């Protein structure tokens, strides 16, 4: 049996203004990074931004 490891692309997309959004939400990557730099865990970020889920920010 062979184990195939495949990388999944990050769930990011740019809007028409060039702002990077996380997943299929309106939460910007800059927002998530800023909150993370302030010490928030993945769980805290999901709590603050309920449109995100644990899988979209733990990549």
PDB file of N, CA and C in Angstrom:
ATOM      1  N   UNK A   1       0.852  -1.187   0.000  1.00  0.00           N
ATOM      2  CA  UNK A   1       0.000   0.000   0.000  1.00  0.00           C
ATOM      3  C   UNK A   1       0.891   1.241   0.000  1.00  0.00           C
ATOM      4  N   UNK A   2       0.610   2.151  -0.890  1.00  0.00           N
ATOM      5  CA  UNK A   2       1.373   3.381  -1.007  1.00  0.00           C
ATOM      6  C   UNK A   2       0.574   4.535  -0.423  1.00  0.00           C
ATOM      7  N   UNK A   3       1.230   5.322   0.369  1.00  0.00           N
ATOM      8  CA  UNK A   3       0.597   6.500   0.949  1.00  0.00           C
ATOM      9  C   UNK A   3       0.874   7.691   0.049  1.00  0.00           C
ATOM     10  N   UNK A   4      -0.168   8.308  -0.445  1.00  0.00           N
ATOM     11  CA  UNK A   4      -0.019   9.478  -1.299  1.00  0.00           C
ATOM     12  C   UNK A   4      -0.268  10.731  -0.476  1.00  0.00           C
ATOM     13  N   UNK A   5       0.699  11.591  -0.466  1.00  0.00           N
ATOM     14  CA  UNK A   5       0.569  12.855   0.254  1.00  0.00           C
ATOM     15  C   UNK A   5       0.371  13.959  -0.768  1.00  0.00           C
ATOM     16  N   UNK A   6      -0.732  14.670  -0.616  1.00  0.00           N
ATOM     17  CA  UNK A   6      -1.047  15.749  -1.545  1.00  0.00           C
ATOM     18  C   UNK A   6      -1.245  17.039  -0.772  1.00  0.00           C
ATOM     19  N   UNK A   7      -0.605  18.076  -1.221  1.00  0.00           N
ATOM     20  CA  UNK A   7      -0.772  19.391  -0.590  1.00  0.00           C
ATOM     21  C   UNK A   7      -2.075  20.019  -1.069  1.00  0.00           C
ATOM     22  N   UNK A   8      -2.790  20.590  -0.126  1.00  0.00           N
ATOM     23  CA  UNK A   8      -4.009  21.311  -0.480  1.00  0.00           C
ATOM     24  C   UNK A   8      -3.684  22.796  -0.541  1.00  0.00           C
ATOM     25  N   UNK A   9      -4.214  23.497  -1.530  1.00  0.00           N
ATOM     26  CA  UNK A   9      -3.952  24.929  -1.602  1.00  0.00           C
ATOM     27  C   UNK A   9      -4.597  25.662  -0.425  1.00  0.00           C
ATOM     28  N   UNK A  10      -3.978  26.742  -0.015  1.00  0.00           N
ATOM     29  CA  UNK A  10      -4.530  27.538   1.082  1.00  0.00           C
ATOM     30  C   UNK A  10      -5.884  28.102   0.659  1.00  0.00           C
ATOM     31  N   UNK A  11      -6.846  28.155   1.576  1.00  0.00           N
ATOM     32  CA  UNK A  11      -8.187  28.642   1.231  1.00  0.00           C
ATOM     33  C   UNK A  11      -8.231  30.166   1.184  1.00  0.00           C
ATOM     34  N   UNK A  12      -7.501  30.736   0.242  1.00  0.00           N
ATOM     35  CA  UNK A  12      -7.432  32.190   0.116  1.00  0.00           C
ATOM     36  C   UNK A  12      -7.866  32.606  -1.276  1.00  0.00           C
ATOM     37  N   UNK A  13      -8.478  33.784  -1.370  1.00  0.00           N
ATOM     38  CA  UNK A  13      -8.831  34.341  -2.669  1.00  0.00           C
ATOM     39  C   UNK A  13      -8.759  35.853  -2.577  1.00  0.00           C
ATOM     40  N   UNK A  14      -8.517  36.481  -3.701  1.00  0.00           N
ATOM     41  CA  UNK A  14      -8.470  37.948  -3.746  1.00  0.00           C
ATOM     42  C   UNK A  14      -9.781  38.471  -4.303  1.00  0.00           C
ATOM     43  N   UNK A  15     -10.258  39.570  -3.716  1.00  0.00           N
ATOM     44  CA  UNK A  15     -11.465  40.188  -4.259  1.00  0.00           C
ATOM     45  C   UNK A  15     -11.083  41.163  -5.366  1.00  0.00           C
ATOM     46  N   UNK A  16     -12.059  41.869  -5.903  1.00  0.00           N
ATOM     47  CA  UNK A  16     -11.799  42.766  -7.038  1.00  0.00           C
ATOM     48  C   UNK A  16     -10.868  43.915  -6.678  1.00  0.00           C
ATOM     49  N   UNK A  17     -10.748  44.226  -5.372  1.00  0.00           N
ATOM     50  CA  UNK A  17      -9.866  45.310  -4.931  1.00  0.00           C
ATOM     51  C   UNK A  17      -8.471  44.805  -4.569  1.00  0.00           C
ATOM     52  N   UNK A  18      -8.246  43.493  -4.726  1.00  0.00           N
ATOM     53  CA  UNK A  18      -6.951  42.921  -4.414  1.00  0.00           C
ATOM     54  C   UNK A  18      -6.759  42.561  -2.948  1.00  0.00           C
ATOM     55  N   UNK A  19      -7.829  42.606  -2.171  1.00  0.00           N
ATOM     56  CA  UNK A  19      -7.759  42.242  -0.756  1.00  0.00           C
ATOM     57  C   UNK A  19      -7.896  40.728  -0.647  1.00  0.00           C
ATOM     58  N   UNK A  20      -7.014  40.105   0.119  1.00  0.00           N
ATOM     59  CA  UNK A  20      -7.042  38.649   0.268  1.00  0.00           C
ATOM     60  C   UNK A  20      -8.036  38.268   1.360  1.00  0.00           C
ATOM     61  N   UNK A  21      -8.981  37.388   0.994  1.00  0.00           N
ATOM     62  CA  UNK A  21     -10.020  36.922   1.903  1.00  0.00           C
ATOM     63  C   UNK A  21      -9.764  35.467   2.267  1.00  0.00           C
ATOM     64  N   UNK A  22     -10.217  35.075   3.455  1.00  0.00           N
ATOM     65  CA  UNK A  22     -10.019  33.717   3.946  1.00  0.00           C
ATOM     66  C   UNK A  22     -11.255  32.879   3.626  1.00  0.00           C
ATOM     67  N   UNK A  23     -11.033  31.764   2.932  1.00  0.00           N
ATOM     68  CA  UNK A  23     -12.132  30.864   2.585  1.00  0.00           C
ATOM     69  C   UNK A  23     -13.201  31.571   1.785  1.00  0.00           C
ATOM     70  N   UNK A  24     -14.438  31.197   2.043  1.00  0.00           N
ATOM     71  CA  UNK A  24     -15.575  31.816   1.354  1.00  0.00           C
ATOM     72  C   UNK A  24     -16.230  32.831   2.279  1.00  0.00           C
ATOM     73  N   UNK A  25     -15.396  33.623   2.958  1.00  0.00           N
ATOM     74  CA  UNK A  25     -15.892  34.618   3.904  1.00  0.00           C
ATOM     75  C   UNK A  25     -15.475  36.009   3.448  1.00  0.00           C
ATOM     76  N   UNK A  26     -15.869  37.001   4.219  1.00  0.00           N
ATOM     77  CA  UNK A  26     -15.420  38.374   3.975  1.00  0.00           C
ATOM     78  C   UNK A  26     -14.347  38.787   4.968  1.00  0.00           C
ATOM     79  N   UNK A  27     -13.814  37.822   5.719  1.00  0.00           N
ATOM     80  CA  UNK A  27     -12.750  38.093   6.681  1.00  0.00           C
ATOM     81  C   UNK A  27     -11.426  38.171   5.926  1.00  0.00           C
ATOM     82  N   UNK A  28     -10.688  39.260   6.141  1.00  0.00           N
ATOM     83  CA  UNK A  28      -9.437  39.439   5.407  1.00  0.00           C
ATOM     84  C   UNK A  28      -8.292  38.675   6.069  1.00  0.00           C
ATOM     85  N   UNK A  29      -7.335  38.300   5.250  1.00  0.00           N
ATOM     86  CA  UNK A  29      -6.147  37.629   5.765  1.00  0.00           C
ATOM     87  C   UNK A  29      -5.403  38.556   6.716  1.00  0.00           C
ATOM     88  N   UNK A  30      -5.344  39.838   6.406  1.00  0.00           N
ATOM     89  CA  UNK A  30      -4.685  40.800   7.289  1.00  0.00           C
ATOM     90  C   UNK A  30      -5.304  40.792   8.684  1.00  0.00           C
ATOM     91  N   UNK A  31      -6.621  40.669   8.758  1.00  0.00           N
ATOM     92  CA  UNK A  31      -7.306  40.631  10.051  1.00  0.00           C
ATOM     93  C   UNK A  31      -6.900  39.399  10.845  1.00  0.00           C
ATOM     94  N   UNK A  32      -6.900  38.248  10.196  1.00  0.00           N
ATOM     95  CA  UNK A  32      -6.545  37.003  10.877  1.00  0.00           C
ATOM     96  C   UNK A  32      -5.093  37.047  11.351  1.00  0.00           C
ATOM     97  N   UNK A  33      -4.203  37.541  10.502  1.00  0.00           N
ATOM     98  CA  UNK A  33      -2.785  37.623  10.874  1.00  0.00           C
ATOM     99  C   UNK A  33      -2.595  38.582  12.048  1.00  0.00           C
ATOM    100  N   UNK A  34      -3.275  39.722  12.024  1.00  0.00           N
ATOM    101  CA  UNK A  34      -3.138  40.703  13.102  1.00  0.00           C
ATOM    102  C   UNK A  34      -3.603  40.127  14.442  1.00  0.00           C
ATOM    103  N   UNK A  35      -4.736  39.432  14.428  1.00  0.00           N
ATOM    104  CA  UNK A  35      -5.256  38.839  15.662  1.00  0.00           C
ATOM    105  C   UNK A  35      -4.319  37.733  16.148  1.00  0.00           C
ATOM    106  N   UNK A  36      -3.781  36.953  15.213  1.00  0.00           N
ATOM    107  CA  UNK A  36      -2.835  35.896  15.580  1.00  0.00           C
ATOM    108  C   UNK A  36      -1.576  36.491  16.202  1.00  0.00           C
ATOM    109  N   UNK A  37      -1.076  37.584  15.630  1.00  0.00           N
ATOM    110  CA  UNK A  37       0.119  38.240  16.175  1.00  0.00           C
ATOM    111  C   UNK A  37      -0.130  38.799  17.573  1.00  0.00           C
ATOM    112  N   UNK A  38      -1.389  39.095  17.892  1.00  0.00           N
ATOM    113  CA  UNK A  38      -1.735  39.575  19.227  1.00  0.00           C
ATOM    114  C   UNK A  38      -1.826  38.427  20.221  1.00  0.00           C
ATOM    115  N   UNK A  39      -1.642  37.197  19.746  1.00  0.00           N
ATOM    116  CA  UNK A  39      -1.628  36.055  20.651  1.00  0.00           C
ATOM    117  C   UNK A  39      -2.863  35.184  20.642  1.00  0.00           C
ATOM    118  N   UNK A  40      -3.814  35.455  19.755  1.00  0.00           N
ATOM    119  CA  UNK A  40      -5.032  34.650  19.713  1.00  0.00           C
ATOM    120  C   UNK A  40      -4.734  33.260  19.150  1.00  0.00           C
ATOM    121  N   UNK A  41      -5.382  32.263  19.719  1.00  0.00           N
ATOM    122  CA  UNK A  41      -5.266  30.898  19.201  1.00  0.00           C
ATOM    123  C   UNK A  41      -6.262  30.731  18.050  1.00  0.00           C
ATOM    124  N   UNK A  42      -6.153  29.605  17.347  1.00  0.00           N
ATOM    125  CA  UNK A  42      -7.096  29.322  16.266  1.00  0.00           C
ATOM    126  C   UNK A  42      -8.528  29.308  16.795  1.00  0.00           C
ATOM    127  N   UNK A  43      -8.716  28.717  17.967  1.00  0.00           N
ATOM    128  CA  UNK A  43     -10.048  28.647  18.559  1.00  0.00           C
ATOM    129  C   UNK A  43     -10.598  30.041  18.873  1.00  0.00           C
ATOM    130  N   UNK A  44      -9.742  30.924  19.378  1.00  0.00           N
ATOM    131  CA  UNK A  44     -10.175  32.297  19.684  1.00  0.00           C
ATOM    132  C   UNK A  44     -10.518  33.055  18.412  1.00  0.00           C
ATOM    133  N   UNK A  45      -9.768  32.837  17.354  1.00  0.00           N
ATOM    134  CA  UNK A  45     -10.046  33.522  16.088  1.00  0.00           C
ATOM    135  C   UNK A  45     -11.395  33.073  15.535  1.00  0.00           C
ATOM    136  N   UNK A  46     -11.667  31.778  15.584  1.00  0.00           N
ATOM    137  CA  UNK A  46     -12.964  31.262  15.126  1.00  0.00           C
ATOM    138  C   UNK A  46     -14.090  31.826  15.979  1.00  0.00           C
ATOM    139  N   UNK A  47     -13.851  31.969  17.277  1.00  0.00           N
ATOM    140  CA  UNK A  47     -14.863  32.543  18.161  1.00  0.00           C
ATOM    141  C   UNK A  47     -15.147  33.997  17.789  1.00  0.00           C
ATOM    142  N   UNK A  48     -14.095  34.751  17.485  1.00  0.00           N
ATOM    143  CA  UNK A  48     -14.257  36.166  17.126  1.00  0.00           C
ATOM    144  C   UNK A  48     -14.882  36.347  15.749  1.00  0.00           C
ATOM    145  N   UNK A  49     -14.593  35.420  14.845  1.00  0.00           N
ATOM    146  CA  UNK A  49     -15.073  35.511  13.459  1.00  0.00           C
ATOM    147  C   UNK A  49     -15.795  34.207  13.122  1.00  0.00           C
ATOM    148  N   UNK A  50     -17.067  34.096  13.510  1.00  0.00           N
ATOM    149  CA  UNK A  50     -17.804  32.837  13.364  1.00  0.00           C
ATOM    150  C   UNK A  50     -17.963  32.352  11.919  1.00  0.00           C
ATOM    151  N   UNK A  51     -17.772  33.209  10.937  1.00  0.00           N
ATOM    152  CA  UNK A  51     -17.880  32.746   9.551  1.00  0.00           C
ATOM    153  C   UNK A  51     -16.690  31.879   9.159  1.00  0.00           C
ATOM    154  N   UNK A  52     -15.623  31.930   9.961  1.00  0.00           N
ATOM    155  CA  UNK A  52     -14.473  31.056   9.736  1.00  0.00           C
ATOM    156  C   UNK A  52     -14.714  29.739  10.442  1.00  0.00           C
ATOM    157  N   UNK A  53     -13.979  28.725  10.063  1.00  0.00           N
ATOM    158  CA  UNK A  53     -14.001  27.491  10.824  1.00  0.00           C
ATOM    159  C   UNK A  53     -12.564  27.072  11.099  1.00  0.00           C
ATOM    160  N   UNK A  54     -12.389  26.135  11.963  1.00  0.00           N
ATOM    161  CA  UNK A  54     -11.058  25.721  12.403  1.00  0.00           C
ATOM    162  C   UNK A  54     -10.179  25.270  11.241  1.00  0.00           C
ATOM    163  N   UNK A  55     -10.767  24.668  10.223  1.00  0.00           N
ATOM    164  CA  UNK A  55      -9.991  24.156   9.111  1.00  0.00           C
ATOM    165  C   UNK A  55      -9.500  25.267   8.181  1.00  0.00           C
ATOM    166  N   UNK A  56     -10.235  26.363   8.074  1.00  0.00           N
ATOM    167  CA  UNK A  56      -9.799  27.422   7.160  1.00  0.00           C
ATOM    168  C   UNK A  56      -8.633  28.215   7.728  1.00  0.00           C
ATOM    169  N   UNK A  57      -8.439  28.175   9.040  1.00  0.00           N
ATOM    170  CA  UNK A  57      -7.338  28.964   9.599  1.00  0.00           C
ATOM    171  C   UNK A  57      -6.192  28.137  10.140  1.00  0.00           C
ATOM    172  N   UNK A  58      -6.299  26.837  10.129  1.00  0.00           N
ATOM    173  CA  UNK A  58      -5.218  26.040  10.670  1.00  0.00           C
ATOM    174  C   UNK A  58      -4.278  25.504   9.599  1.00  0.00           C
ATOM    175  N   UNK A  59      -4.441  25.937   8.385  1.00  0.00           N
ATOM    176  CA  UNK A  59      -3.578  25.468   7.291  1.00  0.00           C
ATOM    177  C   UNK A  59      -2.205  26.063   7.395  1.00  0.00           C
TER     178      UNK A  59
END
